[in-house]
PDB file of C-alpha atoms in Angstrom:
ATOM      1  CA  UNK A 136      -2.386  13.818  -4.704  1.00 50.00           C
ATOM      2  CA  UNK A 137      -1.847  17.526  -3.698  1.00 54.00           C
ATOM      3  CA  UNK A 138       0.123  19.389  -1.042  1.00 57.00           C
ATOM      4  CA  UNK A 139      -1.228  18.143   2.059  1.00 70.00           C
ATOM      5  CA  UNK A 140      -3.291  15.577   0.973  1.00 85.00           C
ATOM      6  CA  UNK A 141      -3.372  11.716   2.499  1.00 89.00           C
ATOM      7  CA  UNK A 142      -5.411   9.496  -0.019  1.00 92.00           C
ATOM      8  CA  UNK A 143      -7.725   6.577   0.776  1.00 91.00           C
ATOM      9  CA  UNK A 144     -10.302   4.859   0.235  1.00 92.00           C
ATOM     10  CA  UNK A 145     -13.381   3.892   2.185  1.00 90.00           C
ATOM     11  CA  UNK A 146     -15.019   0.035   1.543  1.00 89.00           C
ATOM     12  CA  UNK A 147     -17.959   0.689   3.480  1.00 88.00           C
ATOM     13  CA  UNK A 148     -18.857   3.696   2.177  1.00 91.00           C
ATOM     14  CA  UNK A 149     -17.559   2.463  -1.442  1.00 95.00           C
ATOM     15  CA  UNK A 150     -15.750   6.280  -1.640  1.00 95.00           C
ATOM     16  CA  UNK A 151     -12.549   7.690  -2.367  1.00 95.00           C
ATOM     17  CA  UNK A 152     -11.517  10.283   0.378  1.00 93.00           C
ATOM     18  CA  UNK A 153      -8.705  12.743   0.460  1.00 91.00           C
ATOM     19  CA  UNK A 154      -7.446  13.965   4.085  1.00 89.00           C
ATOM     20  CA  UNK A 155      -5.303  17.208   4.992  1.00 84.00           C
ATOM     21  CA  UNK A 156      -2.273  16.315   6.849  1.00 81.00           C
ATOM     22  CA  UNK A 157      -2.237  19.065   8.776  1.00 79.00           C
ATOM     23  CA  UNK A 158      -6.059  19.895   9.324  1.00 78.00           C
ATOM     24  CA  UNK A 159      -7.111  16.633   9.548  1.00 78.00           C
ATOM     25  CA  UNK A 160     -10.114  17.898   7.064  1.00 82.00           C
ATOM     26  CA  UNK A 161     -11.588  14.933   5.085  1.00 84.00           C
ATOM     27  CA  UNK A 162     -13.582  15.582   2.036  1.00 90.00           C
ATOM     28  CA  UNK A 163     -14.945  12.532  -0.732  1.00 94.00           C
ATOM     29  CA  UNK A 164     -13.436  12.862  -4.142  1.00 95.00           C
ATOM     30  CA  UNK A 165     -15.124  10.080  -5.856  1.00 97.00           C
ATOM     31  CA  UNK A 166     -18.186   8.148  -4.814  1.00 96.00           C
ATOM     32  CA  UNK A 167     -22.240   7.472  -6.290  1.00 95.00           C
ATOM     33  CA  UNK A 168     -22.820  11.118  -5.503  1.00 96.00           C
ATOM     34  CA  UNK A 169     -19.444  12.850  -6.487  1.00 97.00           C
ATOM     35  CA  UNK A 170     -18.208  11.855 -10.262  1.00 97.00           C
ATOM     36  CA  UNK A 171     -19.620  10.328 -13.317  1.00 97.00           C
ATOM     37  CA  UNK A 172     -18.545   6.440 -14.166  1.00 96.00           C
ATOM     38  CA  UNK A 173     -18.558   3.362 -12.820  1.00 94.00           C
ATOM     39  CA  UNK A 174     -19.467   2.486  -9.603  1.00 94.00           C
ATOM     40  CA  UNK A 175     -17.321   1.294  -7.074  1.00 94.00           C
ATOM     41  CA  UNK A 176     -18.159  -1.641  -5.041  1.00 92.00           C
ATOM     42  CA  UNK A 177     -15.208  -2.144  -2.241  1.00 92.00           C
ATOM     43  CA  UNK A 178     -12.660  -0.438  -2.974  1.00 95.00           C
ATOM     44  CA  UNK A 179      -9.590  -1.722  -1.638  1.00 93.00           C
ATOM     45  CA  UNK A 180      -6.304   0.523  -2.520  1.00 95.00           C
ATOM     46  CA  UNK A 181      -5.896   3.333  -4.148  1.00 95.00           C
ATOM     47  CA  UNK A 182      -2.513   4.907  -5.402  1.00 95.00           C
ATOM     48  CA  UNK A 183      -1.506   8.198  -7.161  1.00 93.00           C
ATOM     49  CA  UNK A 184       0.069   8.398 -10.428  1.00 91.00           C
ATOM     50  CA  UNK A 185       3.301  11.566 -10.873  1.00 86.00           C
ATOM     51  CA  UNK A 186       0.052  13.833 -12.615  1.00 87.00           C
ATOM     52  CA  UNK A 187      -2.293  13.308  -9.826  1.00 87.00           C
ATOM     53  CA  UNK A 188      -4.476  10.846 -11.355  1.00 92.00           C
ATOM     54  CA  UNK A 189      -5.516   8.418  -8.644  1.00 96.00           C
ATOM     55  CA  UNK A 190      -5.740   4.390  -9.505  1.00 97.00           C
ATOM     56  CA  UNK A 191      -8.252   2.796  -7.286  1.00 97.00           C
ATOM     57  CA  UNK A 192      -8.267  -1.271  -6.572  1.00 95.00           C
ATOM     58  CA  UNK A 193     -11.732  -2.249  -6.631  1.00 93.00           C
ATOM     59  CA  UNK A 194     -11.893  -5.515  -6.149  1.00 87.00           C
ATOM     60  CA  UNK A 195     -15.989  -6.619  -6.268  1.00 85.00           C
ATOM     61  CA  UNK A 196     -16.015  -5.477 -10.239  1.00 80.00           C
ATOM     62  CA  UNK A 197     -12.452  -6.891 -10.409  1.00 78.00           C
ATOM     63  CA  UNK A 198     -11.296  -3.933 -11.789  1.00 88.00           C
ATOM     64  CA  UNK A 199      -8.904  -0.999 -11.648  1.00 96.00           C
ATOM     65  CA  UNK A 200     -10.293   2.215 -11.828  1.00 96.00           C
ATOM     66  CA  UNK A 201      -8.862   5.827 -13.097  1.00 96.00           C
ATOM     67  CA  UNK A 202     -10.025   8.462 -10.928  1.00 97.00           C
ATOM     68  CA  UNK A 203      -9.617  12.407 -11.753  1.00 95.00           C
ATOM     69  CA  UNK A 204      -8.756  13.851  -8.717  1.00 93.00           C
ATOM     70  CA  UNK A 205     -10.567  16.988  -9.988  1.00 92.00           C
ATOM     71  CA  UNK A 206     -13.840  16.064 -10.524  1.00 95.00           C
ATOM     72  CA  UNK A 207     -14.249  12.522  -9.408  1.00 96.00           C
ATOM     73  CA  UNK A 208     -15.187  11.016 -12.780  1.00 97.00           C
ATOM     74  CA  UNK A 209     -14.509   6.894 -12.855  1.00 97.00           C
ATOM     75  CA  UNK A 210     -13.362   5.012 -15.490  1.00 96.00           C
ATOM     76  CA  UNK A 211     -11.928   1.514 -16.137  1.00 96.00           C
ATOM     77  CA  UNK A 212      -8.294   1.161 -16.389  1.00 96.00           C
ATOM     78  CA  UNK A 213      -8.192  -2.614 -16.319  1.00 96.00           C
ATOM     79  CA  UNK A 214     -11.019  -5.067 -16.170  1.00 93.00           C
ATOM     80  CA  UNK A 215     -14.282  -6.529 -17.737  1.00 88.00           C
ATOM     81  CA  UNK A 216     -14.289  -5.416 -21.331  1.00 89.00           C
ATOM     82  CA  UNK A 217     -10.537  -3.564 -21.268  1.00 94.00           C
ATOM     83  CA  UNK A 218      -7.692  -5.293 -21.582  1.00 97.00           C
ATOM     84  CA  UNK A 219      -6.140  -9.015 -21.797  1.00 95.00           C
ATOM     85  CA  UNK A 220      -4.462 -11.018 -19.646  1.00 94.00           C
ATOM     86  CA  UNK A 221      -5.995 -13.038 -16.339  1.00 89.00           C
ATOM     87  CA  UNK A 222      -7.941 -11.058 -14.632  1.00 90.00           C
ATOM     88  CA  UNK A 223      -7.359  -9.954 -10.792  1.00 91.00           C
ATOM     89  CA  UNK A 224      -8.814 -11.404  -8.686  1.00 91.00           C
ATOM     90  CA  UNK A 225      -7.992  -9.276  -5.479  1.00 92.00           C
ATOM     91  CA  UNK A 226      -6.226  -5.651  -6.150  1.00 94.00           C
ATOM     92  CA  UNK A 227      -5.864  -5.478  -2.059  1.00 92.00           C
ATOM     93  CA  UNK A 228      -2.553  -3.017  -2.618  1.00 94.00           C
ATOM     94  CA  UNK A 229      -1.203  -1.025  -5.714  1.00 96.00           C
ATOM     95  CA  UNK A 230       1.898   0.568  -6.209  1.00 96.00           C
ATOM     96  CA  UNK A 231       3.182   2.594  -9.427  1.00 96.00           C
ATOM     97  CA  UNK A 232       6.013   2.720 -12.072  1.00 95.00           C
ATOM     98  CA  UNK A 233       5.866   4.821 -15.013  1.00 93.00           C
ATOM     99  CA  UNK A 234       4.021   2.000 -17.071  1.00 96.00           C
ATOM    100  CA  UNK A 235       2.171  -0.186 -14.896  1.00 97.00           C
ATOM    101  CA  UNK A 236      -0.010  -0.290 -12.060  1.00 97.00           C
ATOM    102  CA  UNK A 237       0.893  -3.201 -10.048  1.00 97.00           C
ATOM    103  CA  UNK A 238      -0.988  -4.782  -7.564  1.00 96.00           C
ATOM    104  CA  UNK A 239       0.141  -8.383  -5.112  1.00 92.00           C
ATOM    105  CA  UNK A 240      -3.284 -10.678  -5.090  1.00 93.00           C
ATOM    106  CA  UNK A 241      -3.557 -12.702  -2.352  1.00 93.00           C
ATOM    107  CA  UNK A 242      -6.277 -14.775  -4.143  1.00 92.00           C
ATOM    108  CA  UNK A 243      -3.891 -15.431  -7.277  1.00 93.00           C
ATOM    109  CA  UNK A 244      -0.730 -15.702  -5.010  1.00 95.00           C
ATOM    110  CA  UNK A 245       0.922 -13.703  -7.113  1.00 96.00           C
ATOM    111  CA  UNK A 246       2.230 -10.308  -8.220  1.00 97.00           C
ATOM    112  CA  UNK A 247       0.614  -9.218 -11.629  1.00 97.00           C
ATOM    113  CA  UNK A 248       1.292  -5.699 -13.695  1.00 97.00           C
ATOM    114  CA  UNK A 249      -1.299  -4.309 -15.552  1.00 97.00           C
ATOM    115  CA  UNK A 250      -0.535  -1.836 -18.776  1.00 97.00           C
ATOM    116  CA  UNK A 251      -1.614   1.302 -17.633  1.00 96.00           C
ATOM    117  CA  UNK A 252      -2.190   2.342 -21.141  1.00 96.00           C
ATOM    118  CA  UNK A 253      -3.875  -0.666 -22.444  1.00 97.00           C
ATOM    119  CA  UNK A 254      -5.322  -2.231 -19.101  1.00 97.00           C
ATOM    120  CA  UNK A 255      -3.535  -5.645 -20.035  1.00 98.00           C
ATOM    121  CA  UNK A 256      -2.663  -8.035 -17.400  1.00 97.00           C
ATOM    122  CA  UNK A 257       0.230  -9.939 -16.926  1.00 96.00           C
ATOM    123  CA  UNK A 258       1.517 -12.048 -13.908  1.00 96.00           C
ATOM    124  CA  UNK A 259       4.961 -10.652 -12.847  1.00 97.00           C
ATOM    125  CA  UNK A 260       6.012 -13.682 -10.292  1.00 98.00           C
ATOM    126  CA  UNK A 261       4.074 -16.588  -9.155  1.00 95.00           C
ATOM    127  CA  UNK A 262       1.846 -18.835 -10.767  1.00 91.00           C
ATOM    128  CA  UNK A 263       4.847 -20.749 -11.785  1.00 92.00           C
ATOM    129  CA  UNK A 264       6.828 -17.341 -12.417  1.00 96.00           C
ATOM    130  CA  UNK A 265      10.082 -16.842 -11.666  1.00 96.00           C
ATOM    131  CA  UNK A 266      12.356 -18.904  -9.384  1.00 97.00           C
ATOM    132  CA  UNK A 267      12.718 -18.504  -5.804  1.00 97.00           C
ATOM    133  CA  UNK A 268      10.274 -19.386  -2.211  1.00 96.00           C
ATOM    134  CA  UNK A 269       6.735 -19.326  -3.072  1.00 96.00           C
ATOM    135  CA  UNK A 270       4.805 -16.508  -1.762  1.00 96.00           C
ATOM    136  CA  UNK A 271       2.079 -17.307   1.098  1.00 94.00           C
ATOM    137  CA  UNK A 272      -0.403 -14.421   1.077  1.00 95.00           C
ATOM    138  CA  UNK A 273       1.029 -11.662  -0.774  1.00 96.00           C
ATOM    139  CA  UNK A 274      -0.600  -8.278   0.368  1.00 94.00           C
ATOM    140  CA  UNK A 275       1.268  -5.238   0.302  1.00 96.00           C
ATOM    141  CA  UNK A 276       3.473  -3.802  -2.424  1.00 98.00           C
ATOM    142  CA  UNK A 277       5.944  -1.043  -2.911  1.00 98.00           C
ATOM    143  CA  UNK A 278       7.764  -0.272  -6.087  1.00 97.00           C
ATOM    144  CA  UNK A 279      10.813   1.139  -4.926  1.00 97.00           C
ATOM    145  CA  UNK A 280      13.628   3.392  -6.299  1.00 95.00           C
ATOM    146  CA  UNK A 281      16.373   0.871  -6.901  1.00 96.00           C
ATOM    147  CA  UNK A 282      13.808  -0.988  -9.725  1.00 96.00           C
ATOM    148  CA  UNK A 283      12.784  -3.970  -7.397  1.00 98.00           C
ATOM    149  CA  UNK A 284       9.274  -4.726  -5.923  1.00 98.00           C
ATOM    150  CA  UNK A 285       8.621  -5.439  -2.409  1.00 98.00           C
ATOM    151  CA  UNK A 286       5.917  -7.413  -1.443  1.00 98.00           C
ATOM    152  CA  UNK A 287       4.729  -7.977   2.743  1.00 98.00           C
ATOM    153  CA  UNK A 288       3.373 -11.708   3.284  1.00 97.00           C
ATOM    154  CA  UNK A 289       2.069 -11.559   6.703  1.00 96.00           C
ATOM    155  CA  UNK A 290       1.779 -15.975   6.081  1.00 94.00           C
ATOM    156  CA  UNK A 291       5.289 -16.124   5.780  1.00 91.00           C
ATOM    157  CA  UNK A 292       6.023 -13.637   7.961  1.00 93.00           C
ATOM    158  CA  UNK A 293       8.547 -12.045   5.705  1.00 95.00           C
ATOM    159  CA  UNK A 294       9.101  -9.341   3.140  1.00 97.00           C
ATOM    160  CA  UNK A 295      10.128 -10.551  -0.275  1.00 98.00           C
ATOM    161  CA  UNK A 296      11.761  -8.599  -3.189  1.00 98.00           C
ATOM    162  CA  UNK A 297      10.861  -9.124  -6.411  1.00 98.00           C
ATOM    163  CA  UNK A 298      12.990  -8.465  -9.774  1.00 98.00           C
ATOM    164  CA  UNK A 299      10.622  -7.247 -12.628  1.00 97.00           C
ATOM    165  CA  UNK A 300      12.332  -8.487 -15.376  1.00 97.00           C
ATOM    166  CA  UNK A 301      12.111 -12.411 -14.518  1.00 97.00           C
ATOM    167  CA  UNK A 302      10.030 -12.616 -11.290  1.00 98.00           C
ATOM    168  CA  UNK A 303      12.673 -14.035  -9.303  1.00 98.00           C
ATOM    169  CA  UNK A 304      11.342 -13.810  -6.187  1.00 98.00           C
ATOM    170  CA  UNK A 305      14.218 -13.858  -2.954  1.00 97.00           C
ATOM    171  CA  UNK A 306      13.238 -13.393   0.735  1.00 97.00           C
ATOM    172  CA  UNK A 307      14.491 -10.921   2.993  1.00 96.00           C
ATOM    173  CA  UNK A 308      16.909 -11.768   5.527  1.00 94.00           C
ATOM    174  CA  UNK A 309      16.086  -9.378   7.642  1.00 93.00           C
ATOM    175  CA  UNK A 310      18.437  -8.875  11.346  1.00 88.00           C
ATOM    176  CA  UNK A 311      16.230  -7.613  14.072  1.00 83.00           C
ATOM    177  CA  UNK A 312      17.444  -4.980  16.502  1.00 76.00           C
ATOM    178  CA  UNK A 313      17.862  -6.934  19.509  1.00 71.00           C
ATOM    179  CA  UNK A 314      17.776 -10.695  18.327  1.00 58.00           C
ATOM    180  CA  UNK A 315      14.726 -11.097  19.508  1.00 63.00           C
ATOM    181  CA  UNK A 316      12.086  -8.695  17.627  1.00 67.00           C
ATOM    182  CA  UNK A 317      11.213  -9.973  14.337  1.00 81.00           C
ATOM    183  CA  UNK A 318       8.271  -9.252  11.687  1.00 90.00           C
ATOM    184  CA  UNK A 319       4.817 -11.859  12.473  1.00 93.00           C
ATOM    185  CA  UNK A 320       2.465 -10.528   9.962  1.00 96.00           C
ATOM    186  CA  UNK A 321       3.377  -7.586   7.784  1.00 97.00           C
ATOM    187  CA  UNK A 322       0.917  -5.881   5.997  1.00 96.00           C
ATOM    188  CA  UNK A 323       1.784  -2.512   4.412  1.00 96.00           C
ATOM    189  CA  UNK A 324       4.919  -1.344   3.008  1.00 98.00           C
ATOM    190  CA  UNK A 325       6.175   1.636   1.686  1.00 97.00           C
ATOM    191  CA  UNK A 326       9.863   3.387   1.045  1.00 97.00           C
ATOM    192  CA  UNK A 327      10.648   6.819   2.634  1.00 95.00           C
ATOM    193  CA  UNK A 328      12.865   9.174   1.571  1.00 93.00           C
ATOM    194  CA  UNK A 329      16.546   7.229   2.650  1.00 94.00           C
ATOM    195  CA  UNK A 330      15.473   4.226   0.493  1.00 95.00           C
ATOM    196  CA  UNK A 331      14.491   2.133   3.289  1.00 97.00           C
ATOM    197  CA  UNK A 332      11.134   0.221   3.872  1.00 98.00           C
ATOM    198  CA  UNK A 333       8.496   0.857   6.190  1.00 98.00           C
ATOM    199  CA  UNK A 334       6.775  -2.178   7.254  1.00 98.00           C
ATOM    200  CA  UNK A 335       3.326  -1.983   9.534  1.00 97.00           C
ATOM    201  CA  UNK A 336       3.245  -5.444  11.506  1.00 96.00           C
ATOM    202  CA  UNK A 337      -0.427  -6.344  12.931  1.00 96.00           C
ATOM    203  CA  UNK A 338       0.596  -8.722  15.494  1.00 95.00           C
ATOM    204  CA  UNK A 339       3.261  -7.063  16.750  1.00 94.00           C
ATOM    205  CA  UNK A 340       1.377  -3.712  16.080  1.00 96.00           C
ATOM    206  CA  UNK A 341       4.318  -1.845  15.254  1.00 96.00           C
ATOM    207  CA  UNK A 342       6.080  -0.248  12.254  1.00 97.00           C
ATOM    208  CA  UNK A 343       9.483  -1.168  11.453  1.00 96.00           C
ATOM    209  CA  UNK A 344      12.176   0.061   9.126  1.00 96.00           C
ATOM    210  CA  UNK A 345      14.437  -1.888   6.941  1.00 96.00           C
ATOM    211  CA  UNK A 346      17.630  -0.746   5.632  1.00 96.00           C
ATOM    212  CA  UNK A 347      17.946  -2.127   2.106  1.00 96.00           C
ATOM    213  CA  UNK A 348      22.112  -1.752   2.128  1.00 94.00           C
ATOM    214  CA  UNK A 349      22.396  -3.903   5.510  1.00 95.00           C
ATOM    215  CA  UNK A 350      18.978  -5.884   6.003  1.00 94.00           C
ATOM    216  CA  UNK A 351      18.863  -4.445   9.601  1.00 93.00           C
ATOM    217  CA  UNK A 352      15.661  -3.718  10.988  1.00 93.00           C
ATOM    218  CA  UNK A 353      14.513  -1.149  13.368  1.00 92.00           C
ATOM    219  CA  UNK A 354      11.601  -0.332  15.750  1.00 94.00           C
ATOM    220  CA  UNK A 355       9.933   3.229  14.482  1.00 96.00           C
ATOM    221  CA  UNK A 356       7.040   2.880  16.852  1.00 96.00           C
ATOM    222  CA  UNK A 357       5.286   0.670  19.065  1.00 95.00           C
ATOM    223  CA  UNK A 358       4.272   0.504  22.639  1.00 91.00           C
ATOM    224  CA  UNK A 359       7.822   1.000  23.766  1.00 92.00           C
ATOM    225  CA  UNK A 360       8.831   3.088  20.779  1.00 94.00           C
ATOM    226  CA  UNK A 361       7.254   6.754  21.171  1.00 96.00           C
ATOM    227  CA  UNK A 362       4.381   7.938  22.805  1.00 97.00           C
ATOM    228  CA  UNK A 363       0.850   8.641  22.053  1.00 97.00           C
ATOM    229  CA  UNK A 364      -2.563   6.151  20.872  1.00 96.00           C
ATOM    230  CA  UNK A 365      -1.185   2.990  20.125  1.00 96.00           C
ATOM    231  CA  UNK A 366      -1.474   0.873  17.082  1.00 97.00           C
ATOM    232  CA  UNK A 367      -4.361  -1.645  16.842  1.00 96.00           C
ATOM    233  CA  UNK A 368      -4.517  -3.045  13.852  1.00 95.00           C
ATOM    234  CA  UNK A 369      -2.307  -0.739  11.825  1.00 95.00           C
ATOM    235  CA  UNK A 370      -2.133  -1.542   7.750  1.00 94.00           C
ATOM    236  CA  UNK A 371      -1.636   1.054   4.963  1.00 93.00           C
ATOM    237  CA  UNK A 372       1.659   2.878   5.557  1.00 96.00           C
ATOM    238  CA  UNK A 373       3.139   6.279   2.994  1.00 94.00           C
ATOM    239  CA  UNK A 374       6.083   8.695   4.293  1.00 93.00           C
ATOM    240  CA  UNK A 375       5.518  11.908   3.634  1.00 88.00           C
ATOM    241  CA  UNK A 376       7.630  13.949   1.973  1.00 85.00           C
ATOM    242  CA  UNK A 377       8.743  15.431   4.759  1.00 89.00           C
ATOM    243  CA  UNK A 378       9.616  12.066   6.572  1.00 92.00           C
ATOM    244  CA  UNK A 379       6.584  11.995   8.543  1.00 94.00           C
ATOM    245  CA  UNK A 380       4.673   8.839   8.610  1.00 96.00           C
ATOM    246  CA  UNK A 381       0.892   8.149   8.267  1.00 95.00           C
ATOM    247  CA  UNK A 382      -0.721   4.882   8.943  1.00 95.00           C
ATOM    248  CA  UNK A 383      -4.242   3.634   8.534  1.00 92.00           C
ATOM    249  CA  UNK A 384      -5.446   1.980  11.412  1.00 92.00           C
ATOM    250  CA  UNK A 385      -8.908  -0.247  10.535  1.00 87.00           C
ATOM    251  CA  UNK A 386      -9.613  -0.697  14.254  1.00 91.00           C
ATOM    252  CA  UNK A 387      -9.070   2.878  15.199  1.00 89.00           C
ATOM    253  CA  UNK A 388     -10.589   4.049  12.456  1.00 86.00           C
ATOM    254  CA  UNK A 389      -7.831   6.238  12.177  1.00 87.00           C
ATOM    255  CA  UNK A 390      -4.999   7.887  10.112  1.00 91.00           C
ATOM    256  CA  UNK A 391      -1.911   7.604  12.526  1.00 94.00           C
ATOM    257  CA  UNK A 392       0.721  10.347  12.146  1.00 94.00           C
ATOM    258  CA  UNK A 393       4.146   9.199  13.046  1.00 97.00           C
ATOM    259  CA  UNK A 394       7.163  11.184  13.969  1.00 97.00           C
ATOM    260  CA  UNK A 395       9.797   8.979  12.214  1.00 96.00           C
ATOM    261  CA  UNK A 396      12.845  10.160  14.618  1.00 96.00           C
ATOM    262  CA  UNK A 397      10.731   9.427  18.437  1.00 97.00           C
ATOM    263  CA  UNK A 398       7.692   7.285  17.023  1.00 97.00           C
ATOM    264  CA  UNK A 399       5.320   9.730  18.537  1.00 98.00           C
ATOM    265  CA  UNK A 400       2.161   8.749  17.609  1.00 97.00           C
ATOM    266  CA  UNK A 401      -1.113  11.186  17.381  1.00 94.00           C
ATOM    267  CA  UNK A 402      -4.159  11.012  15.424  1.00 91.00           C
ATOM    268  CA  UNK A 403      -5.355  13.238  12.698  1.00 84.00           C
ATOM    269  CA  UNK A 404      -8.295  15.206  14.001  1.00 67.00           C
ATOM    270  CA  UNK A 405     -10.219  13.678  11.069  1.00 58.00           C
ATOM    271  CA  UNK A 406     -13.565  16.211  10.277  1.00 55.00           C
TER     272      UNK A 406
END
């Protein structure tokens, strides 16, 4: 949201929390006691829009949130009482485009995009949208630069790409590094700066790359892969705009900084 700054959110303390990069200084932008609004009540994802407005998943009021980064005031974008459409069920991962907020529900099996104008809903793929392999559990969800979404399904074990325009969903066939490594249960993915995908991988507790042009995938850090804490349950994944990569770890309790060239791994002195 600002120079610096590594957004998240917080279910247990039902907050939205903003970290320095470099400091490692935490402070809570948005929670009961900072802001005016509605309440959240475990929030899930949260993602920031090109003005710094920040779009929070919560997904007990199935509802999606505006946030002013600012001040911390709350207000429905999308949910009970604002806009139509079937409502989500489970915003568990947002990403952004210049109209929508769009969010993969694991609960609906599908990908919906909702107005961020309006607050209507609409299902994107699944449900009976859009031709191609049915998605297992969809979870994470990038919307990346060449107009496609990408969606993790750690069920299938695979990463899916979805076309906007008709939903047709196709399923990356990805070629591992060695023949032998290959994604078991993806959960976050984002796009760095090249255009390729990160991909965080609980079982294998690892973060891979994908390169979009060739499918080939890539080890960025693991236990082999760079030194430093390793991964336990690693999930939500952003690249910096630097290149550096920061991943939340729920088991650590952690944000993970990542070198993306040795997949060094240290954690931010969080305060």
């Amino acid at each position: 949201a600002k120079s610096g700054d590594i957004v998240t959110v917080d279910p247990q303390l039902d907050a939205v929390v903003a970290i320095n990069s470099r400091s490692g200084l935490g402070r809570i932008v948005s929670d009961a006691a900072h802001g005016s609004g509605v309440f959240f009540i475990t929030p899930e994802s949260v993602a920031v829009t090109a003005t710094g407005v920040l779009i929070v998943g919560n997904a007990t009021n199935i509802a999606l949130v505006k946030v002013d980064y600012a001040t911390g005031d709350r207000t429905v974008l999308s949910g009970p009482g604002r806009g139509g459409g079937l409502p989500v069920q489970d915003p568990i991962a947002l990403a952004l485009t210049e109209k929508f907020a769009v969010t993969g529900d694991p609960d609906l099996a599908a990908v919906i995009a909702v107005d961020r104008t309006s607050g209507d809903r609409a299902i994107v793929s699944g449900q009976g949208l859009g031709d191609g392999p049915a998605f297992g559990v969809p979870l994470g969800i990038v919307a990346a630069s060449d107009g496609r979404y990408y969606v993790s399904d750690p069920v299938g074990s695979a990463v899916f790409a979805v076309d906007p325009a008709d939903g047709k969903r196709t399923k990356l066939k990805l070629i591992p590094p060695d023949g032998s490594a290959a994604l078991q249960s993806p959960l976050g993915i984002a796009e760095n700066r090249e255009g390729s995908l990160l991909v965080t991988d609980v079982k294998a507790r690892a973060i891979y790359a994908i390169d979009l042009k060739t499918m080939a995938m890539h080890v960025v850090s693991d236990t082999a892969t760079g030194s430093g804490p390793a991964f336990k349950r690693p999930w939500g994944i952003v690249a910096g705009a630097d290149g550096t990569i920061y991943c939340s770890d729920s088991t650590l309790a952690a944000i993970v900084r990542v070198d993306p060239r040795t997949g060094d791994r240290s954690l931010l002195p969080l305060n």
